[in-house]
XYZ file of C-alpha atoms in Angstrom:
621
model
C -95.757 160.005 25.503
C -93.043 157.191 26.491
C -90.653 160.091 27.062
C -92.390 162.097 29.154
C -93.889 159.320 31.543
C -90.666 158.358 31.838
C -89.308 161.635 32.711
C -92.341 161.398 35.516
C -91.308 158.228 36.904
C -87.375 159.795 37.334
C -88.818 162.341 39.328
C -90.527 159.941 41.581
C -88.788 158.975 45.332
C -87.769 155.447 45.871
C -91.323 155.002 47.991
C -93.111 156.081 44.947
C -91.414 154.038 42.527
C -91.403 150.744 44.855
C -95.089 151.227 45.140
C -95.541 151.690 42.022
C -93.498 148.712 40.800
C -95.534 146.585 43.444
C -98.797 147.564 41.972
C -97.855 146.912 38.166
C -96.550 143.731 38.843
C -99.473 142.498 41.688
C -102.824 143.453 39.445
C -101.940 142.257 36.366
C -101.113 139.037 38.103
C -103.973 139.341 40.509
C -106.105 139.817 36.905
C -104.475 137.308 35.487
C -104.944 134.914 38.305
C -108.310 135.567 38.271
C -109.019 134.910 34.679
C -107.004 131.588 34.773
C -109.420 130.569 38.321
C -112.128 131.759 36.157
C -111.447 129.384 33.151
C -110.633 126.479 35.134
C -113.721 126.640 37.484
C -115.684 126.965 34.412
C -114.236 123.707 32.404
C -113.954 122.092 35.605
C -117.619 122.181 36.245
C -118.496 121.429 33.218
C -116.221 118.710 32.647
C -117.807 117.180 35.962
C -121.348 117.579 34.877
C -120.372 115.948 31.425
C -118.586 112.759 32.795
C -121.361 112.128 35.347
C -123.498 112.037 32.423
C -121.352 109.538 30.394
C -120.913 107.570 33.503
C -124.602 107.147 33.784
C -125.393 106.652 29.810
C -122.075 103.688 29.603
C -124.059 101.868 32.328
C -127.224 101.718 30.768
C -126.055 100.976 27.821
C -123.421 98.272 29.294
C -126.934 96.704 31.077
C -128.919 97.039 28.202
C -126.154 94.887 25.950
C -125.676 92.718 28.546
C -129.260 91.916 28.931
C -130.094 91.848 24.951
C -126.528 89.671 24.485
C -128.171 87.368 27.272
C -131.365 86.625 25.745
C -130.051 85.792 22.494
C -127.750 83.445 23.678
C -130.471 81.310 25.416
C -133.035 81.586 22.476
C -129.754 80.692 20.184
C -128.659 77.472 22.270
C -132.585 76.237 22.718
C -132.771 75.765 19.137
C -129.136 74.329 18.672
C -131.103 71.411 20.305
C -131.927 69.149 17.526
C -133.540 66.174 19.875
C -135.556 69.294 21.333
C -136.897 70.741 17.554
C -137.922 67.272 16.478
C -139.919 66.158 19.874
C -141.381 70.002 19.107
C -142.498 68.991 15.441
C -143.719 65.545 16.840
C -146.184 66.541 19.425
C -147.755 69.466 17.099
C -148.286 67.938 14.206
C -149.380 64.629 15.482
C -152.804 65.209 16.437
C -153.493 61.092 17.114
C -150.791 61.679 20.019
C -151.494 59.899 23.566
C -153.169 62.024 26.244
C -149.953 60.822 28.013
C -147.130 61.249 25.971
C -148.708 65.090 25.703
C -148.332 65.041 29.193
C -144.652 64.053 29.147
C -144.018 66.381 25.898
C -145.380 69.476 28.444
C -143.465 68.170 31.762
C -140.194 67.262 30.108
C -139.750 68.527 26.605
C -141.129 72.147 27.327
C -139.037 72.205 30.636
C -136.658 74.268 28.620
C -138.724 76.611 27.899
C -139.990 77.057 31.396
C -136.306 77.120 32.381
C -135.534 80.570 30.357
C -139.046 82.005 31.686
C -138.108 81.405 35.063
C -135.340 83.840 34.792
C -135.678 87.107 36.605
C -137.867 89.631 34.851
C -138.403 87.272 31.468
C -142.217 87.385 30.698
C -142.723 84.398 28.373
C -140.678 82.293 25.961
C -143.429 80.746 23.489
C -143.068 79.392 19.932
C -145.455 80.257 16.969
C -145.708 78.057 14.564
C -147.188 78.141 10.804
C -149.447 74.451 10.036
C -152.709 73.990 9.485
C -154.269 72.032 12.430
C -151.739 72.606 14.890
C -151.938 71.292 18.178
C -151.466 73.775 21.008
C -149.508 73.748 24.207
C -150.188 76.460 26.992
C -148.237 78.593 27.379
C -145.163 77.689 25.020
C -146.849 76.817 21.492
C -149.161 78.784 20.126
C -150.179 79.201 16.216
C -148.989 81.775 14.273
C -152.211 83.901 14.303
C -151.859 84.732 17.563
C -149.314 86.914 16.918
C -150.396 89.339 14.531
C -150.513 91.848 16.546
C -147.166 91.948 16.764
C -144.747 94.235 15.864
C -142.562 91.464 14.073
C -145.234 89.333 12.384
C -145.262 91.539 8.922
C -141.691 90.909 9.011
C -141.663 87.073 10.071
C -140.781 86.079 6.338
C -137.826 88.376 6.135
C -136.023 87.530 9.747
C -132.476 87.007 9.591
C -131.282 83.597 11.318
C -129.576 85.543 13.645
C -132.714 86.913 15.040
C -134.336 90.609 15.764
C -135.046 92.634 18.568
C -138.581 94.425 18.347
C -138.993 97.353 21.336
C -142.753 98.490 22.490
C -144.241 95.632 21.244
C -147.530 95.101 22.597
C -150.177 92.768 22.316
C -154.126 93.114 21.626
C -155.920 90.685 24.009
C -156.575 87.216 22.274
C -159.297 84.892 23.020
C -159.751 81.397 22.681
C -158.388 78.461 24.374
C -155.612 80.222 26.108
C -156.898 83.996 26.848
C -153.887 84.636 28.930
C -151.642 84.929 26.215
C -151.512 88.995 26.498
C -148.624 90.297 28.154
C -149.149 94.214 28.173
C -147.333 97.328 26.618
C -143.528 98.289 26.971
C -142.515 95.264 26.137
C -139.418 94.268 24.278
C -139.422 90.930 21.936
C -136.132 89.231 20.731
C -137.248 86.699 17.907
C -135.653 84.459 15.982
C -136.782 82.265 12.441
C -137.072 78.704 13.482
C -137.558 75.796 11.192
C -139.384 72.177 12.737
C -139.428 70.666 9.299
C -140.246 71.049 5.851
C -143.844 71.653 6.492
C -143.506 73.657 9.499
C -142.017 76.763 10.167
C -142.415 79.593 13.065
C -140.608 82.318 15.454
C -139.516 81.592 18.983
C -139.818 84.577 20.788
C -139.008 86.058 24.137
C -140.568 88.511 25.743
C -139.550 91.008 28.791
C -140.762 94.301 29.909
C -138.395 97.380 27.941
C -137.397 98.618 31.840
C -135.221 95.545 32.195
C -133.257 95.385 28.896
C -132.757 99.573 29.690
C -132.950 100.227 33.446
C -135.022 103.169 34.330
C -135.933 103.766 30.303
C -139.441 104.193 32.123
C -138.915 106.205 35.397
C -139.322 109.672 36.323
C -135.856 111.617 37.092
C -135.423 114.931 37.953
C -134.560 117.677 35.881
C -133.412 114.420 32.856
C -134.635 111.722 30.935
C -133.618 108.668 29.886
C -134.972 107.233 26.445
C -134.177 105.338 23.404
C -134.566 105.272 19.490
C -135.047 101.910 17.677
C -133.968 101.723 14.138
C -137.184 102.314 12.849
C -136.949 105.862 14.438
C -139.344 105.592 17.153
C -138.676 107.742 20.106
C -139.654 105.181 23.351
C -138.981 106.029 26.838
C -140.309 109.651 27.128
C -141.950 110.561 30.275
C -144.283 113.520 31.054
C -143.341 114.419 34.161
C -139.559 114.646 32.953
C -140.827 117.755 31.158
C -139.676 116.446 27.642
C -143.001 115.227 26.050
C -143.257 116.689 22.906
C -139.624 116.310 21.675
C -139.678 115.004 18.325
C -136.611 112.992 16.785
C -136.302 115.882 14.330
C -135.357 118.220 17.027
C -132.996 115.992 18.735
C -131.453 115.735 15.498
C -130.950 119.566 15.441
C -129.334 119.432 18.934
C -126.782 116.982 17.552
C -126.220 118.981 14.806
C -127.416 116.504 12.042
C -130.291 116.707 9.304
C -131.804 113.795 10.223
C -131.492 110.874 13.743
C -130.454 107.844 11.450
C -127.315 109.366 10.024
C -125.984 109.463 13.375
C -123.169 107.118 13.700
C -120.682 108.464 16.616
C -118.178 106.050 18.535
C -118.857 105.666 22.079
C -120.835 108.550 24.156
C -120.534 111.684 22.726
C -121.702 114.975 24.498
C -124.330 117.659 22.420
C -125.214 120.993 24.796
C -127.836 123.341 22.896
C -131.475 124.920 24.234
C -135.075 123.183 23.754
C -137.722 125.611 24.430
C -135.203 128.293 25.700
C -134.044 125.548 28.245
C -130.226 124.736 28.032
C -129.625 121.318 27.609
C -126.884 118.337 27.328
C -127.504 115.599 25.183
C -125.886 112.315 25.680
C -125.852 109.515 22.907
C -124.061 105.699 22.188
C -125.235 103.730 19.370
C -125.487 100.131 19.058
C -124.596 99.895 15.111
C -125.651 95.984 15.058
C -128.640 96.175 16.620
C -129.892 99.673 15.533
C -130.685 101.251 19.135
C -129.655 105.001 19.884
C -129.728 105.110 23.647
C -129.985 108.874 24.987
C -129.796 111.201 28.026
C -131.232 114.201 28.036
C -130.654 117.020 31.027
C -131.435 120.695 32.249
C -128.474 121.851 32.891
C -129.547 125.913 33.779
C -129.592 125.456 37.385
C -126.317 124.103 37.125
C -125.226 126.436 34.970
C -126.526 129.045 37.743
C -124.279 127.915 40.530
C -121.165 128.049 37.941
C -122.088 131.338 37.680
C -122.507 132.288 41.188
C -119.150 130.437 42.181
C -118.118 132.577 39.675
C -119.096 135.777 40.860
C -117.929 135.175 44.517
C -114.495 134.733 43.113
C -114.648 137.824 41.415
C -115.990 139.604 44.487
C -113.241 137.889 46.523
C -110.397 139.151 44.065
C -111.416 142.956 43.869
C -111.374 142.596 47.930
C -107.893 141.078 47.624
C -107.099 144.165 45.551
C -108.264 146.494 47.718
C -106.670 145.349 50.374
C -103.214 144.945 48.735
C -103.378 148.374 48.026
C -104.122 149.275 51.559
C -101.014 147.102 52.545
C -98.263 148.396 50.041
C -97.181 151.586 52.101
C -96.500 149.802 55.126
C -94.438 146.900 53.149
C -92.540 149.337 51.113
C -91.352 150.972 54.731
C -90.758 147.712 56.102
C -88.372 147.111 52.749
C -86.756 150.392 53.158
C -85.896 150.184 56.221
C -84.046 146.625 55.823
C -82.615 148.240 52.483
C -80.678 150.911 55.171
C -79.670 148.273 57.358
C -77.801 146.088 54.926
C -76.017 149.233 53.235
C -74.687 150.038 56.556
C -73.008 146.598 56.935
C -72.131 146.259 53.583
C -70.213 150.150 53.762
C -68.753 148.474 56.982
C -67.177 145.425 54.641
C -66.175 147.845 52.049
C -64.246 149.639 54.618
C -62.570 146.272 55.710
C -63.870 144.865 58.485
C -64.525 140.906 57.346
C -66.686 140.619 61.237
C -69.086 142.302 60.768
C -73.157 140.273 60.298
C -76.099 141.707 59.010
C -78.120 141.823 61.956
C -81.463 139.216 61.545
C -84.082 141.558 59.565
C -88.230 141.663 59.648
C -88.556 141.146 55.666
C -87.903 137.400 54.996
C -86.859 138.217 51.484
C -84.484 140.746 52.388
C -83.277 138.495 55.375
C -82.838 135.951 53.339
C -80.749 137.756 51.156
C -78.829 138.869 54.141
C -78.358 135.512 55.830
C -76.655 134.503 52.145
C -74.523 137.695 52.271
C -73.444 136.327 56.296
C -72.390 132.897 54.586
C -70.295 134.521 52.102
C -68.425 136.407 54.642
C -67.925 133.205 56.737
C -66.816 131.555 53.369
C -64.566 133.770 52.688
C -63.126 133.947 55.975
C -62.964 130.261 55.828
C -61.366 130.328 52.385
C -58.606 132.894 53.524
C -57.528 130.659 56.492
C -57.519 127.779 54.170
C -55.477 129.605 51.777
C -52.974 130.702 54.437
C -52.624 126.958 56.306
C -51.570 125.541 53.074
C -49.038 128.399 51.883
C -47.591 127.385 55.563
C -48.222 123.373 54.764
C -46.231 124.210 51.307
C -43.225 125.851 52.969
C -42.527 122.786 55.339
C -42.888 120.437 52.927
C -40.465 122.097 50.340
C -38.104 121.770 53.188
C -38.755 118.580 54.246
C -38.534 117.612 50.762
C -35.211 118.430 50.339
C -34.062 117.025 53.792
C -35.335 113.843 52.685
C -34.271 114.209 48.852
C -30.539 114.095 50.617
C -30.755 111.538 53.065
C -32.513 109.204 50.663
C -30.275 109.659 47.738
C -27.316 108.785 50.353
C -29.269 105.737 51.437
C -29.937 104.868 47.937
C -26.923 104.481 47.037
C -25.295 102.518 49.797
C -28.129 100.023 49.746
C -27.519 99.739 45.689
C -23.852 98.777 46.801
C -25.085 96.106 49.582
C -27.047 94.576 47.310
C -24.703 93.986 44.773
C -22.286 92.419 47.558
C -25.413 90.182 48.075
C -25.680 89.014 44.789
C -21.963 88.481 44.294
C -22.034 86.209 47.768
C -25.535 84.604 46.655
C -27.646 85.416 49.450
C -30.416 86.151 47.039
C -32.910 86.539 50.098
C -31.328 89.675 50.870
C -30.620 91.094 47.700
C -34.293 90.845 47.142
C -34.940 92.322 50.723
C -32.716 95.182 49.422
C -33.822 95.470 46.079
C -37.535 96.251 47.806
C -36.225 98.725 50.051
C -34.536 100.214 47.190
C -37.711 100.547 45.081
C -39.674 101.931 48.292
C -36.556 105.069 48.410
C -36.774 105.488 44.573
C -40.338 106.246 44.902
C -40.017 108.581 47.530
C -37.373 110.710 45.288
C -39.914 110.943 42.771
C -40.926 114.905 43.894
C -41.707 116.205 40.347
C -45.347 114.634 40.761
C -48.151 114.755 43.862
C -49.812 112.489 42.332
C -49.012 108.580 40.610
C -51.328 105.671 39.519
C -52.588 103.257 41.306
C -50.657 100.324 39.757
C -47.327 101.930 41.069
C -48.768 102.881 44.215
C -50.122 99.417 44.922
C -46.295 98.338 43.720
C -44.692 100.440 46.719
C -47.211 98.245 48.963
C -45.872 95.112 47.690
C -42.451 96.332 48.626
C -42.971 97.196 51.693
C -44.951 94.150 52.312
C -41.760 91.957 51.110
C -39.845 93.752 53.840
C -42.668 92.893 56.901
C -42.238 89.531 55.568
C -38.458 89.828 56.649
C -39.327 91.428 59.609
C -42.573 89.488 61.624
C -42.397 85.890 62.568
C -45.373 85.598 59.971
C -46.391 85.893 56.330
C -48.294 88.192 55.097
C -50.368 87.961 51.640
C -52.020 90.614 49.520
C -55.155 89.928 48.319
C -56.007 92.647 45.118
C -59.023 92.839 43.338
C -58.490 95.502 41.566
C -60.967 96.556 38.076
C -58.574 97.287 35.074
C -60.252 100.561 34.613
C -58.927 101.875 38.119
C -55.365 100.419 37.588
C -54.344 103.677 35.722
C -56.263 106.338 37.784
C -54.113 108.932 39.819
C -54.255 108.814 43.239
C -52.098 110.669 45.706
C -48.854 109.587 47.211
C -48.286 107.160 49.785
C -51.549 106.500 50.817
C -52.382 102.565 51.114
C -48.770 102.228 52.848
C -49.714 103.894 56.028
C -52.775 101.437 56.549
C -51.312 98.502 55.652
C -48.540 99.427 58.383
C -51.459 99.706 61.058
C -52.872 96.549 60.177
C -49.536 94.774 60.635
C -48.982 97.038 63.718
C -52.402 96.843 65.323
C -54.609 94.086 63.966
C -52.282 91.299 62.775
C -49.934 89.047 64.988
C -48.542 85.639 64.063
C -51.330 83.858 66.468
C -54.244 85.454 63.609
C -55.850 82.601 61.241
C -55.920 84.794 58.768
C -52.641 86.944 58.070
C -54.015 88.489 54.111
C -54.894 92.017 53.651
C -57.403 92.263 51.174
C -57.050 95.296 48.575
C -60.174 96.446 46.391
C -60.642 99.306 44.164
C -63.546 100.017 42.109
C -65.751 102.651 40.623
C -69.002 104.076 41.292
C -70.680 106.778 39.652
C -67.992 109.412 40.069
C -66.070 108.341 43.122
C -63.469 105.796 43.378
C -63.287 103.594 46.078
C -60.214 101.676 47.505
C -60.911 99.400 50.354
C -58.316 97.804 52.998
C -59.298 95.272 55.670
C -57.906 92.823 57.566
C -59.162 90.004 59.604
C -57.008 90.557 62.673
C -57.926 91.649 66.163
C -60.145 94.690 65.247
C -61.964 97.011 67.620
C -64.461 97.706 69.831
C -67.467 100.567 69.802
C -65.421 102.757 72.264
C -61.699 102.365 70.255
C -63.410 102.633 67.259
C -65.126 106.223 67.588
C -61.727 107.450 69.556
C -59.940 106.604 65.781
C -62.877 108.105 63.767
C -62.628 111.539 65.642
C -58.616 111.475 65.442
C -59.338 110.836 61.869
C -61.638 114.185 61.578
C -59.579 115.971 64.428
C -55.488 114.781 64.174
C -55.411 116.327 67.753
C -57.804 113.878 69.393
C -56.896 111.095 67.893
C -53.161 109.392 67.447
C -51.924 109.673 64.169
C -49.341 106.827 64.032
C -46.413 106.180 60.918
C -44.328 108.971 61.312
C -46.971 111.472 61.262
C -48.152 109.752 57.668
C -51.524 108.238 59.159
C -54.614 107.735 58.423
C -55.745 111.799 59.761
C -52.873 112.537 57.285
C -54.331 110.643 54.407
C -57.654 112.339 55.176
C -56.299 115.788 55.137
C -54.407 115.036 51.615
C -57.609 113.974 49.889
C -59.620 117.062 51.202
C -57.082 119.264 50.688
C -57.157 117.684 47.253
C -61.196 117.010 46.127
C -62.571 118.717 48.919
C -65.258 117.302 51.636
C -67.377 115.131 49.936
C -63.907 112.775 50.120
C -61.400 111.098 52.734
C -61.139 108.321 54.817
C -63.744 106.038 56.556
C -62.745 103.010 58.713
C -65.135 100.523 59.857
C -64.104 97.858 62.856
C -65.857 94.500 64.736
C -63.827 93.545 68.051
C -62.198 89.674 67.380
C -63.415 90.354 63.187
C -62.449 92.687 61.304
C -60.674 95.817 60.550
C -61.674 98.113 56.985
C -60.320 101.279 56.021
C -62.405 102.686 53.122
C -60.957 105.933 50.814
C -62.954 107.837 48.280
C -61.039 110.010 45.942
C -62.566 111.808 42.641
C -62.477 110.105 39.588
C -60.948 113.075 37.150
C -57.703 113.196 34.758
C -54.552 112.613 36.204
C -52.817 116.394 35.113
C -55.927 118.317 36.250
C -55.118 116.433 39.870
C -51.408 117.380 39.057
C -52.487 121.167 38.806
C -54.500 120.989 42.190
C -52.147 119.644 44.205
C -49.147 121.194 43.260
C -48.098 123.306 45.468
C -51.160 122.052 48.073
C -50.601 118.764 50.076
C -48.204 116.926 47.683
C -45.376 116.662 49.821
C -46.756 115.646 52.675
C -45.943 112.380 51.615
């Protein structure tokens, strides 16, 4: 079967096959594409839906701790009043108290109490106490029968001294000598064991309605519901209207995938989706281990599921359009690619045949033009290459001669200043033998043609030479100033290239009426580039002299290349000759300041620089 579609495919014209390539690469990726938007949409959406429900659920439950966490404090740090429990003792037990110190007990004592209940959306803070004969105080201290009605008054024997929260708690209406003690249904009580004396015990509770330790545990929201279970399993917080009456802990249970609502002990919020009554739901759930509450969001979620599926949909619709219209569109690319195809064979027969001119026209495709601007920059490269390759075979063969012209007159001059010198020495004029003995060095190193390239140390060594001779020479001294890293001492650099500089500065910037005569040498490393700066503080430049040196530097014909023809456009053809363009020379100038002349060379082994140069730009030097 592989065979013989194969054999089809061979048979095909390049039209065919192009088309046909097109189309097995574009629908699989068009699929592909498709199934990936598909995925992403889908987990996207759903993702959003599910973090807009934890949102909502870690805010009630941050209220709803900060509320409860509230309470407790206050009830806490009432009783941590000891001058507060005693005067409480006093005035209920006593009954042959003064009219008037009741009076103060209710006006100052209880002011504590009437401090917590004037707190936003606190219903009552009231004491019940246990002795026979107790006095009562409206509306703080009540006896114990009052409350047992209460949720918490089976359990007032058993209280932790921490204290309990009791939700729903509601109270039958009580008559007697306060009938206003009822406070009415979904409320929530926070109570806590208190102890007067030996013969009196109670519970201090406060009261507040459940919708402001859980905001909107009682409101109606659409298409959800927001409700709680206490640790007793009671399911508070269901609304009618939400559509969710009916649901029984049991089946929330299911939806979380547990046998029963108080085995549920999950970190954080955690998300359950699953149906009730054929309705798909999301379940949202955080647990407050320590206090026993299991607040819970439940949503509808079909309609949203709906418009997932109908954003969906259009992108499926919008895809088979997008096939259907590449399809449409392939014959007239495949043309269009042809026909740029013929074009660049032409010019490329047209190279073959040697002609180096000729440019691929500019071409409709922007692929294939592309393609055929890079061929175009080739060309030009290799046009560019084969001058370059030509000026320095030309370069080469003048400075072999040169080389030789000077390897005779130096030796000559050598010599003869060898035989000075040692006249000096015999007559003791040891200034000039060590004038000559400089100037002897400086020839020596010139004779050294075996190598392009020397270190730095011996370089900077032919600059101290020739500086000992300018010393001879000008009516003023001039110092060297090196800061050179130890690292750089031993690097190769070219021949004869801080020489030439120094010479300008002593040429152009310096004169004996400058305050400072130094030239400052500094070579360091950065990354890989080595950089060797020169400056002087002499007479320096202006804007205008300044660019007129920077484009002789670049162009040796605009500019005047001073020492012999060994300047500073010299020095910068050397080094690019040498690394290439990324490297040269760079001079930077202040009229009346300053004068700095900055080179960058590679940083690479000494004999691969040997190998490069040979034969390149050596012996320009």
């Amino acid at each position: 079967m592989v065979k013989k579609l194969k054999q089809i495919y061979a048979k095909q014209t390049l039209y065919q096959k192009v088309r046909l390539i097109i189309l097995l690469f574009s629908i699989p990726s068009l699929v592909c594409l498709a199934v990936i938007s598909l995925i992403v949409i889908w987990q996207s959406q759903i993702s959003k839906v599910r973090d807009e429900s934890v949102r909502d659920l870690q805010r009630r439950f941050g209220d709803m701790n900060y509320k409860m966490n509230t309470i407790e404090l206050m009830a806490k740090t009432v009783w941590a009043d000891t001058t507060f429990v005693t005067e409480v003792g006093k005035a209920a037990m006593d009954g042959s108290l003064r009219e008037y110190d009741r009076y103060l007990f209710q006006t100052h004592t209880l002011s504590t109490l009437k401090v917590i209940t004037s707190i936003s959306e606190v219903q009552s803070a009231r004491l019940h106490l246990e002795y026979p004969g107790l006095r009562e105080y409206f509306s703080y201290v009540y006896s114990m029968d009052r409350a047992k009605d209460s949720l918490w008054y089976e359990d007032r024997e058993a209280l932790r001294s921490g204290g309990a929260w009791y939700l729903n708690s509601t109270d039958a209406q009580v008559y007697g000598t306060y009938s206003n003690y009822f406070v009415g249904k979904n409320r929530a009580s926070f109570v806590i064991p208190v102890r007067i004396n030996n013969n009196m015990t109670g519970i201090f509770e406060i009261a507040l309605p459940m919708n402001s330790v859980v905001p909107g545990l009682y409101e109606v929201m659409e298409g959800r519901d927001v409700f709680l279970i206490d640790d007793r399993e009671r399911l508070l917080g269901i609304e009618d209207a939400s559509g969710l009456s009916g649901i029984t802990p049991q089946e929330l249970a299911e939806l979380m995938g547990i046998s029963d609502i108080g085995d549920y002990y999950g970190e954080g919020v955690r998300i359950f989706h699953g149906s009730w009554h054929g309705r798909p739901v999301m379940l949202s759930a955080i647990k407050d281990s320590g206090k026993g509450i299991l607040l819970m969001q439940l949503a509808f979620v079909g309609e949203k599921y709906m418009m997932i599926a109908l954003e969906i949909i259009s992108i499926l619709f919008v895809e088979i359009v997008l096939i259907l219209l590449l399809f449409q569109a392939i014959n007239g690319v495949v043309r269009h690619l042809l026909h740029d195809f013929d074009v660049f064979t032409m010019c490329i027969r047209e190279v073959g045949d040697g002609n180096l001119n000729v440019e691929i026209p500019r071409l409709e495709q922007v692929e294939v033009n592309l393609v055929a601007e890079e061929y175009n920059r080739m060309l030009g490269r290799v046009r560019e290459l084969m001058e370059i390759s030509i000026h320095r075979e030309v370069m080469v063969k003048e400075a072999q001669l040169k080389s030789l012209e000077k390897q005779i007159n130096s030796h000559f001059l050598y010599n003869v200043l060898d035989s000075i010198k040692m006249m000096a020495e015999v007559r003791g004029i040891y200034n000039v033998s060590d004038a000559l003995l400089a100037l002897g060095r400086m020839f020596r190193y010139n004779l050294q043609i075996d190598s392009h390239s020397v270190t730095l140390q011996e370089e900077i060594l032919y600059l101290e030479n020739y500086l000992k001779l300018c010393n001879i020479r000008y009516d003023f001294y001039i110092n060297l100033n090196e800061k050179i890293e130890d690292p750089v001492k031993t690097l190769k650099v070219p021949k004869v290239i801080l020489q030439p500089i120094a010479e300008n500065s002593i040429s152009y910037g310096l004169d004996e009426l400058t305050e400072d005569t130094t030239i400052y040498l500094k070579a360091y490393v950065k990354g890989e580039c080595c950089h060797i700066e020169i400056t002087d503080m002499g007479k320096g430049m202006d804007e205008e002299q300044l660019k007129k040196v920077q484009r002789g530097i670049e162009s040796p014909s605009a500019g005047n290349d001073s020492c012999g023809g060994i300047g500073l456009a010299n020095i910068h053809e050397r080094i690019r000759l040498m690394y290439g363009e990324p490297y040269g020379v760079e001079i930077f100038s202040r009229k009346d300041c300053y004068t700095k002349v900055v080179l960058t060379i590679r940083v690479d082994s000494g004999a691969d620089r040997d190998r490069q140069s040979a034969g390149k730009a050596g012996s320009l030097t």
